[in-house]
Each structure stands twice: as structure tokens, then as C-alpha cells.
PDB file of C-alpha atoms in Angstrom:
ATOM      1  CA  MET U   8      68.281 198.253 239.441  1.00  0.00           C
ATOM      2  CA  PRO U   9      70.415 197.097 242.298  1.00  0.00           C
ATOM      3  CA  ALA U  10      72.580 193.773 241.611  1.00  0.00           C
ATOM      4  CA  GLU U  11      71.383 190.657 243.233  1.00  0.00           C
ATOM      5  CA  THR U  12      73.270 187.176 243.773  1.00  0.00           C
ATOM      6  CA  TYR U  13      71.391 183.837 243.889  1.00  0.00           C
ATOM      7  CA  ASP U  14      73.156 180.470 244.753  1.00  0.00           C
ATOM      8  CA  VAL U  15      72.674 178.317 241.691  1.00  0.00           C
ATOM      9  CA  ARG U  16      74.910 175.286 241.691  1.00  0.00           C
ATOM     10  CA  PRO U  17      75.348 172.701 238.899  1.00  0.00           C
ATOM     11  CA  ILE U  18      73.728 169.331 239.443  1.00  0.00           C
ATOM     12  CA  GLY U  19      75.801 168.005 236.665  1.00  0.00           C
ATOM     13  CA  ARG U  20      78.147 168.425 233.629  1.00  0.00           C
ATOM     14  CA  VAL U  21      77.530 167.511 229.887  1.00  0.00           C
ATOM     15  CA  ARG U  22      79.896 164.758 228.305  1.00  0.00           C
ATOM     16  CA  SER U  23      80.190 165.399 224.709  1.00  0.00           C
ATOM     17  CA  PRO U  24      82.429 164.725 221.796  1.00  0.00           C
ATOM     18  CA  LEU U  25      81.538 168.448 221.160  1.00  0.00           C
ATOM     19  CA  THR U  26      84.684 170.333 222.488  1.00  0.00           C
ATOM     20  CA  ASP U  27      84.425 173.786 220.671  1.00  0.00           C
ATOM     21  CA  PRO U  28      81.556 176.138 220.777  1.00  0.00           C
ATOM     22  CA  ALA U  29      81.898 176.400 216.794  1.00  0.00           C
ATOM     23  CA  GLN U  30      81.051 172.882 216.255  1.00  0.00           C
ATOM     24  CA  ALA U  31      78.078 172.689 218.340  1.00  0.00           C
ATOM     25  CA  PRO U  32      74.888 172.771 215.892  1.00  0.00           C
ATOM     26  CA  LYS U  33      72.665 175.749 216.523  1.00  0.00           C
ATOM     27  CA  GLN U  34      69.724 173.491 217.459  1.00  0.00           C
ATOM     28  CA  GLY U  35      69.833 170.052 218.811  1.00  0.00           C
ATOM     29  CA  ASP U  36      67.655 168.807 215.646  1.00  0.00           C
ATOM     30  CA  GLU U  37      70.680 169.917 213.243  1.00  0.00           C
ATOM     31  CA  GLY U  38      72.901 166.846 214.040  1.00  0.00           C
ATOM     32  CA  ALA U  39      73.855 167.369 217.570  1.00  0.00           C
ATOM     33  CA  PRO U  40      75.722 163.671 218.424  1.00  0.00           C
ATOM     34  CA  PRO U  41      74.479 161.757 221.501  1.00  0.00           C
ATOM     35  CA  ALA U  42      75.807 163.322 224.758  1.00  0.00           C
ATOM     36  CA  GLU U  43      75.908 162.333 228.339  1.00  0.00           C
ATOM     37  CA  ILE U  44      74.767 164.316 231.217  1.00  0.00           C
ATOM     38  CA  VAL U  45      76.825 163.223 234.218  1.00  0.00           C
ATOM     39  CA  LEU U  46      74.979 164.083 237.712  1.00  0.00           C
ATOM     40  CA  ASP U  47      76.246 164.959 240.787  1.00  0.00           C
ATOM     41  CA  PRO U  48      75.368 161.448 242.601  1.00  0.00           C
ATOM     42  CA  ALA U  49      73.693 163.812 245.349  1.00  0.00           C
ATOM     43  CA  VAL U  50      70.928 164.477 243.017  1.00  0.00           C
ATOM     44  CA  VAL U  51      70.255 161.174 241.237  1.00  0.00           C
ATOM     45  CA  ALA U  52      67.324 160.216 243.254  1.00  0.00           C
ATOM     46  CA  GLY U  53      65.809 163.277 241.473  1.00  0.00           C
ATOM     47  CA  THR U  54      65.699 161.300 238.156  1.00  0.00           C
ATOM     48  CA  ALA U  55      63.174 158.598 239.560  1.00  0.00           C
ATOM     49  CA  GLY U  56      60.413 158.533 237.092  1.00  0.00           C
ATOM     50  CA  LEU U  57      62.309 159.595 234.264  1.00  0.00           C
ATOM     51  CA  ARG U  58      62.683 156.872 231.359  1.00  0.00           C
ATOM     52  CA  PRO U  59      64.269 155.981 228.184  1.00  0.00           C
ATOM     53  CA  GLY U  60      62.124 157.934 225.332  1.00  0.00           C
ATOM     54  CA  ALA U  61      61.178 160.719 227.639  1.00  0.00           C
ATOM     55  CA  GLU U  62      61.706 164.318 226.543  1.00  0.00           C
ATOM     56  CA  ILE U  63      63.255 166.626 229.120  1.00  0.00           C
ATOM     57  CA  LEU U  64      64.356 170.127 229.257  1.00  0.00           C
ATOM     58  CA  VAL U  65      68.029 170.795 230.131  1.00  0.00           C
ATOM     59  CA  PHE U  66      68.998 173.979 231.339  1.00  0.00           C
ATOM     60  CA  THR U  67      72.836 174.450 231.063  1.00  0.00           C
ATOM     61  CA  TRP U  68      74.922 177.381 231.649  1.00  0.00           C
ATOM     62  CA  LEU U  69      76.862 178.210 228.691  1.00  0.00           C
ATOM     63  CA  HIS U  70      80.005 178.976 230.338  1.00  0.00           C
ATOM     64  CA  GLN U  71      82.164 179.978 227.287  1.00  0.00           C
ATOM     65  CA  ALA U  72      79.396 182.664 226.044  1.00  0.00           C
ATOM     66  CA  ASP U  73      80.045 186.197 225.952  1.00  0.00           C
ATOM     67  CA  ARG U  74      77.974 187.905 228.707  1.00  0.00           C
ATOM     68  CA  GLU U  75      78.620 191.490 227.347  1.00  0.00           C
ATOM     69  CA  VAL U  76      76.693 190.736 224.043  1.00  0.00           C
ATOM     70  CA  LEU U  77      73.344 192.168 223.385  1.00  0.00           C
ATOM     71  CA  ALA U  78      72.845 192.058 219.616  1.00  0.00           C
ATOM     72  CA  VAL U  79      73.974 189.375 217.135  1.00  0.00           C
ATOM     73  CA  HIS U  80      73.153 188.328 213.665  1.00  0.00           C
ATOM     74  CA  PRO U  81      70.921 185.666 213.877  1.00  0.00           C
ATOM     75  CA  ARG U  82      72.720 182.064 213.488  1.00  0.00           C
ATOM     76  CA  GLY U  83      76.163 184.235 213.102  1.00  0.00           C
ATOM     77  CA  ASP U  84      74.797 185.020 209.248  1.00  0.00           C
ATOM     78  CA  ARG U  85      76.303 188.430 208.901  1.00  0.00           C
ATOM     79  CA  THR U  86      74.057 188.978 205.776  1.00  0.00           C
ATOM     80  CA  ARG U  87      70.931 188.926 207.990  1.00  0.00           C
ATOM     81  CA  PRO U  88      70.143 192.137 209.976  1.00  0.00           C
ATOM     82  CA  VAL U  89      71.197 192.405 213.616  1.00  0.00           C
ATOM     83  CA  THR U  90      68.647 191.203 216.274  1.00  0.00           C
ATOM     84  CA  GLY U  91      68.579 191.708 220.157  1.00  0.00           C
ATOM     85  CA  VAL U  92      69.783 188.245 221.789  1.00  0.00           C
ATOM     86  CA  PHE U  93      66.421 187.977 223.814  1.00  0.00           C
ATOM     87  CA  ALA U  94      64.642 187.463 220.245  1.00  0.00           C
ATOM     88  CA  THR U  95      67.480 184.649 219.290  1.00  0.00           C
ATOM     89  CA  ARG U  96      68.808 181.336 220.940  1.00  0.00           C
ATOM     90  CA  ALA U  97      72.081 182.763 220.870  1.00  0.00           C
ATOM     91  CA  PRO U  98      74.401 181.824 223.666  1.00  0.00           C
ATOM     92  CA  HIS U  99      75.718 185.097 223.911  1.00  0.00           C
ATOM     93  CA  ARG U 100      73.638 187.094 226.679  1.00  0.00           C
ATOM     94  CA  PRO U 101      73.805 188.760 229.973  1.00  0.00           C
ATOM     95  CA  ASN U 102      72.923 185.455 231.543  1.00  0.00           C
ATOM     96  CA  PRO U 103      73.694 182.490 229.350  1.00  0.00           C
ATOM     97  CA  ILE U 104      71.190 180.181 230.187  1.00  0.00           C
ATOM     98  CA  GLY U 105      70.829 177.228 227.603  1.00  0.00           C
ATOM     99  CA  LEU U 106      67.466 175.669 227.391  1.00  0.00           C
ATOM    100  CA  HIS U 107      67.544 172.387 225.239  1.00  0.00           C
ATOM    101  CA  ARG U 108      65.038 170.118 224.564  1.00  0.00           C
ATOM    102  CA  VAL U 109      66.204 166.503 224.351  1.00  0.00           C
ATOM    103  CA  THR U 110      65.345 162.770 224.486  1.00  0.00           C
ATOM    104  CA  ILE U 111      66.710 160.452 226.970  1.00  0.00           C
ATOM    105  CA  ALA U 112      68.146 157.175 225.125  1.00  0.00           C
ATOM    106  CA  ASP U 113      69.567 155.680 228.358  1.00  0.00           C
ATOM    107  CA  ILE U 114      69.663 156.036 232.108  1.00  0.00           C
ATOM    108  CA  ALA U 115      72.565 154.213 233.926  1.00  0.00           C
ATOM    109  CA  GLY U 116      73.006 155.623 237.594  1.00  0.00           C
ATOM    110  CA  PRO U 117      74.226 159.146 237.347  1.00  0.00           C
ATOM    111  CA  VAL U 118      74.327 159.121 233.468  1.00  0.00           C
ATOM    112  CA  LEU U 119      71.823 160.040 231.479  1.00  0.00           C
ATOM    113  CA  THR U 120      72.573 159.608 227.625  1.00  0.00           C
ATOM    114  CA  VAL U 121      70.367 161.873 225.488  1.00  0.00           C
ATOM    115  CA  HIS U 122      69.947 162.979 221.899  1.00  0.00           C
ATOM    116  CA  GLY U 123      69.506 166.614 220.675  1.00  0.00           C
ATOM    117  CA  LEU U 124      71.783 168.585 223.245  1.00  0.00           C
ATOM    118  CA  GLU U 125      73.543 171.244 221.497  1.00  0.00           C
ATOM    119  CA  ALA U 126      76.170 171.999 224.213  1.00  0.00           C
ATOM    120  CA  ILE U 127      79.893 171.547 224.461  1.00  0.00           C
ATOM    121  CA  ASP U 128      81.915 169.138 226.578  1.00  0.00           C
ATOM    122  CA  GLY U 129      82.108 170.297 230.256  1.00  0.00           C
ATOM    123  CA  THR U 130      79.032 172.775 229.910  1.00  0.00           C
ATOM    124  CA  PRO U 131      77.476 172.625 233.420  1.00  0.00           C
ATOM    125  CA  VAL U 132      73.920 171.468 234.038  1.00  0.00           C
ATOM    126  CA  LEU U 133      71.591 173.589 236.172  1.00  0.00           C
ATOM    127  CA  ASP U 134      68.279 171.663 236.192  1.00  0.00           C
ATOM    128  CA  LEU U 135      66.218 169.127 234.288  1.00  0.00           C
ATOM    129  CA  LYS U 136      62.643 169.306 233.702  1.00  0.00           C
ATOM    130  CA  PRO U 137      60.110 166.882 231.955  1.00  0.00           C
ATOM    131  CA  VAL U 138      58.310 167.742 229.007  1.00  0.00           C
ATOM    132  CA  LEU U 139      54.565 167.875 229.338  1.00  0.00           C
ATOM    133  CA  GLY U 140      52.561 166.850 226.956  1.00  0.00           C
ATOM    134  CA  PRO U 141      48.755 168.358 226.304  1.00  0.00           C
ATOM    135  CA  THR U 142      47.186 165.279 228.468  1.00  0.00           C
ATOM    136  CA  ALA U 143      49.664 165.331 231.229  1.00  0.00           C
ATOM    137  CA  GLN U 144      48.355 165.907 234.596  1.00  0.00           C
ATOM    138  CA  ARG U 145      49.145 169.107 236.134  1.00  0.00           C
TER     139      ARG U 145
END
């Protein structure tokens, strides 16, 4: 398959007390501390309609992930059999895109304070999407 390139630019960065990937919980509901998403001022208008209490999906570029890994022990537990990375949430994979379901606690200009973000400080944020419920208009 020929290599293709795409123009993807971060819209912001994570500001978190977590500074080492080993510190980050495997899932946001496992005690991830509150974190901030600091948006580029050029995209702040895109937050219109977002409110505290809303759930959003945050897409990140897990910039410290190893892009050469194709199989891992789930959750890093060597007693478990090796599994392909596409069957896990491991950050290590050919294109380390993180998908995080978080709750907005506060919005102050370009800063969204969120709960449940399992990403370390400085992680680039690629996009935000609202979580649509079963009754949401599509």
C-alpha cells in the first residue's frame, strides 16, 4: 500500500498533573485526575454549544507511544496472552490516536476542564466531538 500523508494539526494541548505515561490510568474512570484542554484561540468559537456536565470524545495524538508495536500484553500484564494492538486500548500502535470519553467540568475561554482524561501533560489534542445519546437529534 503506498504511503499517504495527511495534514492534521492539533487544536490544543492537555494540561495535566500526569507527566509520565506510566502514571496514567489505563481508562479514565480509573482515577484520572482533573485535566485541562487548552485550545488554540483560533478554534475557541468551535466550543459554542458545549456546556459543563456534557460528555465529549477527545481525540489525542499519544506522542510518546511506540509506533512500531503491533501486539501487547493487555494492560501491560505479562501473565495475559499477547493480543494485537487493534484489539486493545494500548497507546502503542502504528498511529497512536487516543480516544477518551470525558465529562466537561468547566469552560473558561480556551480552557476546558475535564474529568476522565487518561493522557499526560503536553499531549496534543486533535479533535473534540459530543457524545450523542439515544434521543439526540442526528
